[in-house]
Short mmCIF file of C-alpha atoms in Angstrom, two decimals:
data_model
loop_
_atom_site.label_atom_id
_atom_site.label_comp_id
_atom_site.label_asym_id
_atom_site.label_seq_id
_atom_site.Cartn_x
_atom_site.Cartn_y
_atom_site.Cartn_z
CA UNK D 1 -15.81 20.05 -11.82
CA UNK D 2 -17.10 22.07 -14.28
CA UNK D 3 -16.09 25.07 -16.28
CA UNK D 4 -16.69 26.15 -19.91
CA UNK D 5 -14.28 26.56 -21.82
CA UNK D 6 -12.46 23.34 -21.17
CA UNK D 7 -12.56 20.61 -22.97
CA UNK D 8 -14.60 17.76 -21.73
CA UNK D 9 -14.97 14.31 -22.30
CA UNK D 10 -14.61 10.90 -20.09
CA UNK D 11 -12.34 8.04 -21.46
CA UNK D 12 -13.63 4.32 -22.21
CA UNK D 13 -14.40 1.82 -19.75
CA UNK D 14 -13.82 -1.54 -18.27
CA UNK D 15 -14.29 -4.04 -16.19
CA UNK D 16 -10.71 -4.92 -16.22
CA UNK D 17 -8.28 -5.54 -13.52
CA UNK D 18 -4.83 -5.18 -13.08
CA UNK D 19 -2.06 -6.45 -10.50
CA UNK D 20 1.54 -4.50 -11.40
CA UNK D 21 1.92 -1.57 -12.63
CA UNK D 22 4.85 -0.86 -14.56
CA UNK D 23 4.93 3.07 -15.54
CA UNK D 24 4.20 3.10 -19.41
CA UNK D 25 6.31 6.21 -19.44
CA UNK D 26 8.78 8.75 -17.60
CA UNK D 27 8.06 11.66 -16.96
CA UNK D 28 11.46 13.33 -16.02
CA UNK D 29 13.41 10.83 -18.62
CA UNK D 30 14.71 13.56 -20.70
CA UNK D 31 16.90 14.70 -16.72
CA UNK D 32 18.17 11.85 -15.06
CA UNK D 33 21.87 11.56 -14.02
CA UNK D 34 24.35 9.13 -12.49
CA UNK D 35 24.58 11.41 -9.80
CA UNK D 36 20.85 11.70 -9.21
CA UNK D 37 19.01 10.95 -5.49
CA UNK D 38 18.00 7.62 -6.41
CA UNK D 39 14.05 8.85 -5.39
CA UNK D 40 12.28 11.36 -7.03
CA UNK D 41 9.31 11.74 -3.89
CA UNK D 42 9.58 11.27 -0.61
CA UNK D 43 6.71 10.93 1.17
CA UNK D 44 5.20 9.84 4.82
CA UNK D 45 2.15 9.35 6.77
CA UNK D 46 -0.53 6.97 7.60
CA UNK D 47 -2.17 3.50 5.38
CA UNK D 48 -5.40 3.74 5.72
CA UNK D 49 -7.03 0.24 5.31
CA UNK D 50 -9.45 1.79 2.03
CA UNK D 51 -12.95 0.25 1.44
CA UNK D 52 -15.49 1.74 -0.71
CA UNK D 53 -18.93 0.95 -0.78
CA UNK D 54 -20.50 2.36 -5.07
CA UNK D 55 -24.01 2.56 -6.32
CA UNK D 56 -26.22 3.52 -3.24
CA UNK D 57 -29.09 5.21 -4.42
CA UNK D 58 -28.77 7.82 -0.76
CA UNK D 59 -27.27 8.71 2.00
CA UNK D 60 -27.29 6.50 4.35
CA UNK D 61 -30.53 6.52 6.56
CA UNK D 62 -30.67 6.18 10.62
CA UNK D 63 -32.49 2.84 11.63
CA UNK D 64 -32.66 1.41 7.77
CA UNK D 65 -29.89 -1.24 6.07
CA UNK D 66 -29.11 0.31 3.52
CA UNK D 67 -27.76 -2.96 -0.13
CA UNK D 68 -24.63 -1.30 -2.19
CA UNK D 69 -24.80 -2.56 -5.54
CA UNK D 70 -20.83 -2.47 -5.06
CA UNK D 71 -17.19 -2.65 -3.51
CA UNK D 72 -13.98 -2.45 -3.09
CA UNK D 73 -10.64 -1.85 -1.19
CA UNK D 74 -7.56 -0.65 -1.65
CA UNK D 75 -4.53 1.30 0.49
CA UNK D 76 -5.31 5.01 1.14
CA UNK D 77 -4.61 8.14 3.56
CA UNK D 78 -0.72 8.77 2.37
CA UNK D 79 -1.24 6.03 -0.05
CA UNK D 80 -3.75 7.57 -2.74
CA UNK D 81 -0.95 10.32 -3.08
CA UNK D 82 1.73 7.98 -3.40
CA UNK D 83 0.44 5.79 -5.31
CA UNK D 84 -0.70 8.72 -7.87
CA UNK D 85 2.59 9.95 -7.75
CA UNK D 86 3.80 6.78 -8.97
CA UNK D 87 1.23 5.66 -11.72
CA UNK D 88 2.80 9.39 -13.30
CA UNK D 89 6.26 6.97 -13.31
CA UNK D 90 8.53 9.25 -9.75
CA UNK D 91 10.17 7.22 -8.59
CA UNK D 92 8.49 6.69 -5.08
CA UNK D 93 9.67 6.71 -1.69
CA UNK D 94 7.18 6.16 1.43
CA UNK D 95 7.44 6.01 4.84
CA UNK D 96 5.21 4.87 6.92
CA UNK D 97 3.88 2.06 10.14
CA UNK D 98 1.57 -0.90 8.82
CA UNK D 99 0.33 -3.16 11.08
CA UNK D 100 1.08 -7.02 11.57
CA UNK D 101 -2.42 -8.12 10.92
CA UNK D 102 -4.06 -9.44 6.89
CA UNK D 103 -5.23 -5.65 6.54
CA UNK D 104 -1.02 -4.45 6.82
CA UNK D 105 -0.27 -6.81 4.78
CA UNK D 106 -2.89 -6.18 1.74
CA UNK D 107 -1.68 -2.32 2.22
CA UNK D 108 2.36 -3.14 1.93
CA UNK D 109 1.96 -6.36 -0.92
CA UNK D 110 -1.21 -3.08 -3.07
CA UNK D 111 1.68 -0.80 -2.03
CA UNK D 112 4.77 -2.45 -2.89
CA UNK D 113 4.12 -5.00 -5.35
CA UNK D 114 1.14 -3.19 -7.12
CA UNK D 115 2.76 0.33 -7.09
CA UNK D 116 6.37 0.28 -6.85
CA UNK D 117 6.20 2.45 -4.06
CA UNK D 118 9.95 1.65 -2.91
CA UNK D 119 8.68 0.44 1.36
CA UNK D 120 12.52 0.03 2.20
CA UNK D 121 12.08 3.11 5.07
CA UNK D 122 8.19 1.50 6.41
CA UNK D 123 8.28 -0.87 8.90
CA UNK D 124 5.59 -3.52 10.19
CA UNK D 125 4.73 -2.75 13.31
CA UNK D 126 3.48 -5.93 15.71
CA UNK D 127 0.63 -5.92 17.92
CA UNK D 128 -1.04 -2.67 15.76
CA UNK D 129 -3.20 -3.40 14.14
CA UNK D 130 -4.36 -1.07 10.81
CA UNK D 131 -6.61 1.98 10.75
CA UNK D 132 -9.82 1.65 8.11
CA UNK D 133 -12.16 3.60 6.56
CA UNK D 134 -15.31 2.75 4.72
CA UNK D 135 -16.01 5.23 2.66
CA UNK D 136 -19.76 5.65 1.05
CA UNK D 137 -20.41 7.47 -2.23
CA UNK D 138 -23.60 8.95 -3.08
CA UNK D 139 -24.24 11.55 -6.03
CA UNK D 140 -21.10 13.53 -6.47
CA UNK D 141 -20.49 13.02 -2.17
CA UNK D 142 -19.00 10.90 -0.38
CA UNK D 143 -19.40 9.37 3.35
CA UNK D 144 -16.57 8.11 6.16
CA UNK D 145 -16.29 6.27 8.70
CA UNK D 146 -13.33 6.20 10.34
CA UNK D 147 -11.09 3.86 13.26
CA UNK D 148 -7.60 3.85 13.88
CA UNK D 149 -5.39 3.78 16.85
CA UNK D 150 -2.66 5.73 17.34
CA UNK D 151 1.18 3.87 17.00
CA UNK D 152 4.19 3.46 18.99
CA UNK D 153 5.96 6.88 18.86
CA UNK D 154 8.82 4.56 17.33
CA UNK D 155 6.78 3.88 14.34
CA UNK D 156 6.19 7.50 13.97
CA UNK D 157 8.63 8.47 11.18
CA UNK D 158 9.61 12.61 11.98
CA UNK D 159 7.85 13.03 14.57
CA UNK D 160 9.59 14.18 17.69
CA UNK D 161 12.41 12.61 18.83
CA UNK D 162 11.59 9.60 16.82
CA UNK D 163 15.26 9.17 14.59
CA UNK D 164 14.69 9.56 10.89
CA UNK D 165 17.01 10.33 8.19
CA UNK D 166 14.15 10.87 5.00
CA UNK D 167 16.51 9.80 2.03
CA UNK D 168 17.60 11.97 -0.72
CA UNK D 169 15.20 12.69 -3.31
CA UNK D 170 14.12 15.05 -5.90
CA UNK D 171 10.98 15.97 -3.53
CA UNK D 172 9.32 15.05 -0.54
CA UNK D 173 5.64 15.96 0.31
CA UNK D 174 4.58 17.39 4.25
CA UNK D 175 1.72 18.23 5.09
CA UNK D 176 1.52 20.98 7.89
CA UNK D 177 0.27 20.56 10.83
CA UNK D 178 -0.81 23.92 12.62
CA UNK D 179 1.10 24.12 15.88
CA UNK D 180 3.29 20.68 15.07
CA UNK D 181 6.55 20.74 13.76
CA UNK D 182 7.60 17.77 11.36
CA UNK D 183 12.62 17.77 11.61
CA UNK D 184 12.78 15.11 8.74
CA UNK D 185 11.55 18.54 6.62
CA UNK D 186 14.19 20.97 7.22
CA UNK D 187 16.31 17.92 7.09
CA UNK D 188 15.32 17.03 3.37
CA UNK D 189 14.92 20.55 2.84
CA UNK D 190 18.82 21.14 3.61
CA UNK D 191 19.99 18.16 2.12
CA UNK D 192 18.33 20.10 -1.95
CA UNK D 193 14.45 17.88 -1.21
CA UNK D 194 11.96 20.36 -3.26
CA UNK D 195 9.80 20.51 -0.31
CA UNK D 196 5.79 20.86 -1.68
CA UNK D 197 3.26 20.91 1.16
CA UNK D 198 -0.75 20.79 1.38
CA UNK D 199 -2.15 21.62 5.38
CA UNK D 200 -6.04 19.89 6.60
CA UNK D 201 -8.15 22.07 8.55
CA UNK D 202 -7.58 23.82 11.41
CA UNK D 203 -9.51 22.50 14.22
CA UNK D 204 -8.36 24.86 16.56
CA UNK D 205 -9.53 28.28 14.70
CA UNK D 206 -6.51 30.59 15.11
CA UNK D 207 -5.62 30.16 10.86
CA UNK D 208 -2.31 31.73 12.49
CA UNK D 209 1.03 30.88 9.50
CA UNK D 210 3.21 31.60 11.97
CA UNK D 211 2.09 28.20 13.65
CA UNK D 212 2.59 26.67 9.81
CA UNK D 213 6.84 26.54 11.19
CA UNK D 214 7.72 23.65 8.43
CA UNK D 215 6.56 26.29 5.81
CA UNK D 216 9.47 28.22 5.94
CA UNK D 217 11.70 25.39 4.32
CA UNK D 218 8.71 24.67 1.69
CA UNK D 219 9.46 25.88 -2.02
CA UNK D 220 5.52 25.88 -2.46
CA UNK D 221 1.82 26.00 -0.41
CA UNK D 222 -0.47 24.19 -1.90
CA UNK D 223 -3.89 24.91 -0.08
CA UNK D 224 -8.21 24.74 -1.53
CA UNK D 225 -9.90 27.78 -1.53
CA UNK D 226 -11.35 28.46 1.70
CA UNK D 227 -8.20 27.94 3.85
CA UNK D 228 -5.90 30.35 2.34
CA UNK D 229 -7.88 32.96 2.93
CA UNK D 230 -8.66 32.17 6.21
CA UNK D 231 -5.15 32.29 6.56
CA UNK D 232 -4.29 35.15 4.39
CA UNK D 233 -7.69 36.78 5.42
CA UNK D 234 -7.55 37.99 2.31
CA UNK D 235 -10.99 38.81 0.26
CA UNK D 236 -10.52 35.87 -2.67
CA UNK D 237 -9.17 33.19 -3.47
CA UNK D 238 -6.40 35.20 -5.61
CA UNK D 239 -5.44 37.61 -3.13
CA UNK D 240 -4.63 34.73 -0.76
CA UNK D 241 -2.43 33.50 -3.25
CA UNK D 242 -0.23 36.63 -3.82
CA UNK D 243 0.16 37.05 -0.17
CA UNK D 244 0.77 33.64 0.37
CA UNK D 245 4.36 34.40 -1.24
CA UNK D 246 5.13 35.90 0.76
CA UNK D 247 5.87 33.22 3.32
CA UNK D 248 7.05 31.22 0.55
CA UNK D 249 8.41 31.41 -3.64
CA UNK D 250 5.44 29.37 -5.36
CA UNK D 251 1.10 29.37 -3.73
CA UNK D 252 -1.30 27.30 -5.70
CA UNK D 253 -4.67 27.67 -4.93
CA UNK D 254 -7.22 25.17 -6.05
CA UNK D 255 -10.88 26.61 -6.77
CA UNK D 256 -12.92 24.17 -7.10
CA UNK D 257 -15.50 23.79 -10.30
CA UNK D 258 -13.45 27.55 -11.10
CA UNK D 259 -10.30 25.49 -11.38
CA UNK D 260 -6.72 26.95 -9.39
CA UNK D 261 -4.68 29.54 -9.60
CA UNK D 262 -0.73 29.95 -9.51
CA UNK D 263 1.92 32.49 -8.48
CA UNK D 264 5.48 32.26 -8.19
CA UNK D 265 7.47 34.42 -6.23
CA UNK D 266 10.55 33.86 -7.61
CA UNK D 267 9.55 34.63 -11.37
CA UNK D 268 7.14 36.87 -10.88
CA UNK D 269 5.00 34.53 -12.79
CA UNK D 270 1.11 33.58 -12.40
CA UNK D 271 -0.83 31.03 -13.75
CA UNK D 272 -4.68 30.36 -13.51
CA UNK D 273 -6.66 27.83 -15.59
CA UNK D 274 -10.39 26.29 -15.86
CA UNK D 275 -11.86 23.95 -14.58
CA UNK D 276 -12.85 20.18 -16.60
CA UNK D 277 -16.26 19.61 -17.49
CA UNK D 278 -16.84 15.93 -16.23
CA UNK D 279 -19.10 13.76 -14.22
CA UNK D 280 -17.57 13.82 -10.43
CA UNK D 281 -19.30 10.19 -9.38
CA UNK D 282 -16.52 10.28 -6.02
CA UNK D 283 -13.62 13.08 -4.58
CA UNK D 284 -11.79 11.19 -2.77
CA UNK D 285 -7.99 11.80 -3.11
CA UNK D 286 -8.89 14.10 -5.69
CA UNK D 287 -6.66 16.59 -3.10
CA UNK D 288 -3.69 14.47 -3.45
CA UNK D 289 -4.02 13.87 -7.48
CA UNK D 290 -3.86 17.32 -7.80
CA UNK D 291 -0.73 18.02 -5.73
CA UNK D 292 1.10 14.88 -7.17
CA UNK D 293 0.19 16.03 -10.97
CA UNK D 294 1.89 19.61 -9.74
CA UNK D 295 4.75 17.83 -8.56
CA UNK D 296 5.49 15.72 -11.81
CA UNK D 297 5.24 19.03 -13.99
CA UNK D 298 7.01 20.76 -11.83
CA UNK D 299 10.10 18.45 -11.91
CA UNK D 300 9.47 17.66 -15.29
CA UNK D 301 9.77 21.31 -15.62
CA UNK D 302 6.70 22.61 -17.41
CA UNK D 303 5.71 26.05 -17.13
CA UNK D 304 3.33 26.87 -14.79
CA UNK D 305 0.13 27.43 -16.12
CA UNK D 306 1.06 23.91 -18.27
CA UNK D 307 1.55 22.49 -14.27
CA UNK D 308 -1.82 23.41 -13.47
CA UNK D 309 -3.47 22.56 -16.27
CA UNK D 310 -2.10 18.76 -16.34
CA UNK D 311 -2.77 18.93 -12.08
CA UNK D 312 -6.57 19.84 -13.36
CA UNK D 313 -6.32 17.16 -15.47
CA UNK D 314 -5.58 14.09 -13.42
CA UNK D 315 -7.42 15.48 -10.32
CA UNK D 316 -11.12 15.62 -13.30
CA UNK D 317 -10.09 11.75 -14.10
CA UNK D 318 -10.09 10.85 -10.53
CA UNK D 319 -13.51 11.73 -9.66
CA UNK D 320 -14.44 9.85 -12.25
CA UNK D 321 -14.16 6.24 -10.55
CA UNK D 322 -14.53 5.56 -7.43
CA UNK D 323 -12.25 5.71 -4.34
CA UNK D 324 -9.09 7.50 -3.48
CA UNK D 325 -5.21 5.03 -4.44
CA UNK D 326 -8.56 3.41 -7.20
CA UNK D 327 -9.31 5.75 -9.27
CA UNK D 328 -5.26 7.91 -9.28
CA UNK D 329 -4.84 7.72 -13.57
CA UNK D 330 -2.11 6.64 -14.78
CA UNK D 331 -0.55 8.02 -18.22
CA UNK D 332 -2.62 5.28 -19.77
CA UNK D 333 -5.45 7.03 -18.87
CA UNK D 334 -4.26 10.72 -19.87
CA UNK D 335 -3.21 9.82 -22.73
CA UNK D 336 -6.22 7.37 -23.70
CA UNK D 337 -8.71 11.15 -22.51
CA UNK D 338 -7.07 13.29 -24.47
CA UNK D 339 -7.38 10.89 -27.69
CA UNK D 340 -10.34 10.96 -27.11
CA UNK D 341 -11.33 14.96 -25.95
CA UNK D 342 -9.98 15.78 -29.44
CA UNK D 343 -13.18 13.65 -31.00
CA UNK D 344 -15.38 14.72 -30.02
CA UNK D 345 -18.00 17.44 -31.45
CA UNK D 346 -17.80 20.65 -30.77
CA UNK D 347 -14.83 21.27 -28.91
CA UNK D 348 -13.37 24.99 -28.30
CA UNK D 349 -9.82 25.22 -30.35
CA UNK D 350 -8.91 26.96 -27.67
CA UNK D 351 -9.21 24.81 -24.77
CA UNK D 352 -8.25 21.85 -26.77
CA UNK D 353 -4.18 24.51 -26.71
CA UNK D 354 -4.39 24.91 -23.05
CA UNK D 355 -3.77 20.51 -23.64
CA UNK D 356 -1.60 20.71 -26.27
CA UNK D 357 1.84 19.67 -24.21
CA UNK D 358 0.42 16.86 -23.90
CA UNK D 359 0.42 15.89 -27.25
CA UNK D 360 4.09 14.67 -27.11
CA UNK D 361 3.40 13.48 -23.56
CA UNK D 362 1.16 10.08 -23.77
CA UNK D 363 1.54 6.66 -24.60
CA UNK D 364 0.69 5.51 -28.49
CA UNK D 365 -2.63 3.86 -27.71
CA UNK D 366 -2.55 0.35 -26.87
CA UNK D 367 -5.05 -2.44 -28.42
CA UNK D 368 -9.03 -2.11 -27.21
CA UNK D 369 -8.10 -4.72 -25.22
CA UNK D 370 -5.75 -2.55 -21.98
CA UNK D 371 -8.35 -1.69 -19.25
CA UNK D 372 -9.68 1.89 -17.87
CA UNK D 373 -8.97 2.65 -15.46
CA UNK D 374 -6.63 0.52 -14.21
CA UNK D 375 -7.42 -1.02 -11.28
CA UNK D 376 -4.96 -2.63 -8.96
CA UNK D 377 -7.06 -2.72 -6.16
CA UNK D 378 -9.91 -6.12 -5.73
CA UNK D 379 -13.71 -6.22 -4.12
CA UNK D 380 -12.21 -8.01 -0.82
CA UNK D 381 -9.05 -8.44 1.27
CA UNK D 382 -9.15 -11.81 -0.33
CA UNK D 383 -10.20 -15.25 -1.17
CA UNK D 384 -9.86 -18.97 1.18
CA UNK D 385 -7.74 -21.12 -0.61
CA UNK D 386 -8.81 -24.93 -1.80
CA UNK D 387 -6.93 -27.31 -0.09
#
């Protein structure tokens, strides 16, 4: 992620680990009231066990054995988004199916105990093994191999005829699938939950917005530039964003190395923020972190440009570390970046001013022993215990 008009810099590094993560800052503290929903954000999806190999010299070569200098394990899939939200201080509730194997138990504990995510609407499915993804990071790219089986129908939340009533929440994040509806989306929206949606690649090749029926219930839609242009037929991402506002009030289009562009139909406001120049080690989960940052700023009532800048910053911090949920930054990392970037010589004052809103948000500097990043995963699923 690069841009010449934004501040550059990276926080200090550390090999420290942390097994629990109370968020040091509540971005909604000034907005909370006794009759608020119990959760800030609700989401549902598939949790994978991610195993990440790092330190590869190059892509694996057919017929050879490659050795990685490092590895880590952490919950992945929808857990990337849930973790990113929780680390930004939002009260997060996740509905997901977990296998009743060691992998599922590990992911459940990592999310519930390590990240403080509510799993009261999740369930452990007897006899179903957890989906697994092996990710190999090298040269700023990644290669992934996944394996898993569909969970039994009764374990799929909000799909088909499966009964599922989402908990009360300020917001929910939905991953739209062409040609499919998730009944929980309409139900949540009817109860006042603000729906934010992203979308994956349309394997059918139709790229028909009519196929995204749940978009009608959404407040915001956050596709990348290629997806936005294909869905609208526009010849540039910015035109695509404006076209999308005919279908959803707020369109946010990510532009990769060029940052992000957003249009709010309700206010007529638009904003564009360039990306931050960083050394990208692994892009896994960066899109999830971007959405989490944008949702945080939206619920906090920030201006549109500040929301874009914050989302881009959190994504930029995440790609400097390996893994999905492993790399999601919290307020300590954001604060460390803000303090450090101001001390780097040659920074453009105008670029720094774009992030001046952080001055009143980030926590005070902690002691030199504070870990960066705040890792909450381990190299292996578990060690044998001596008897």
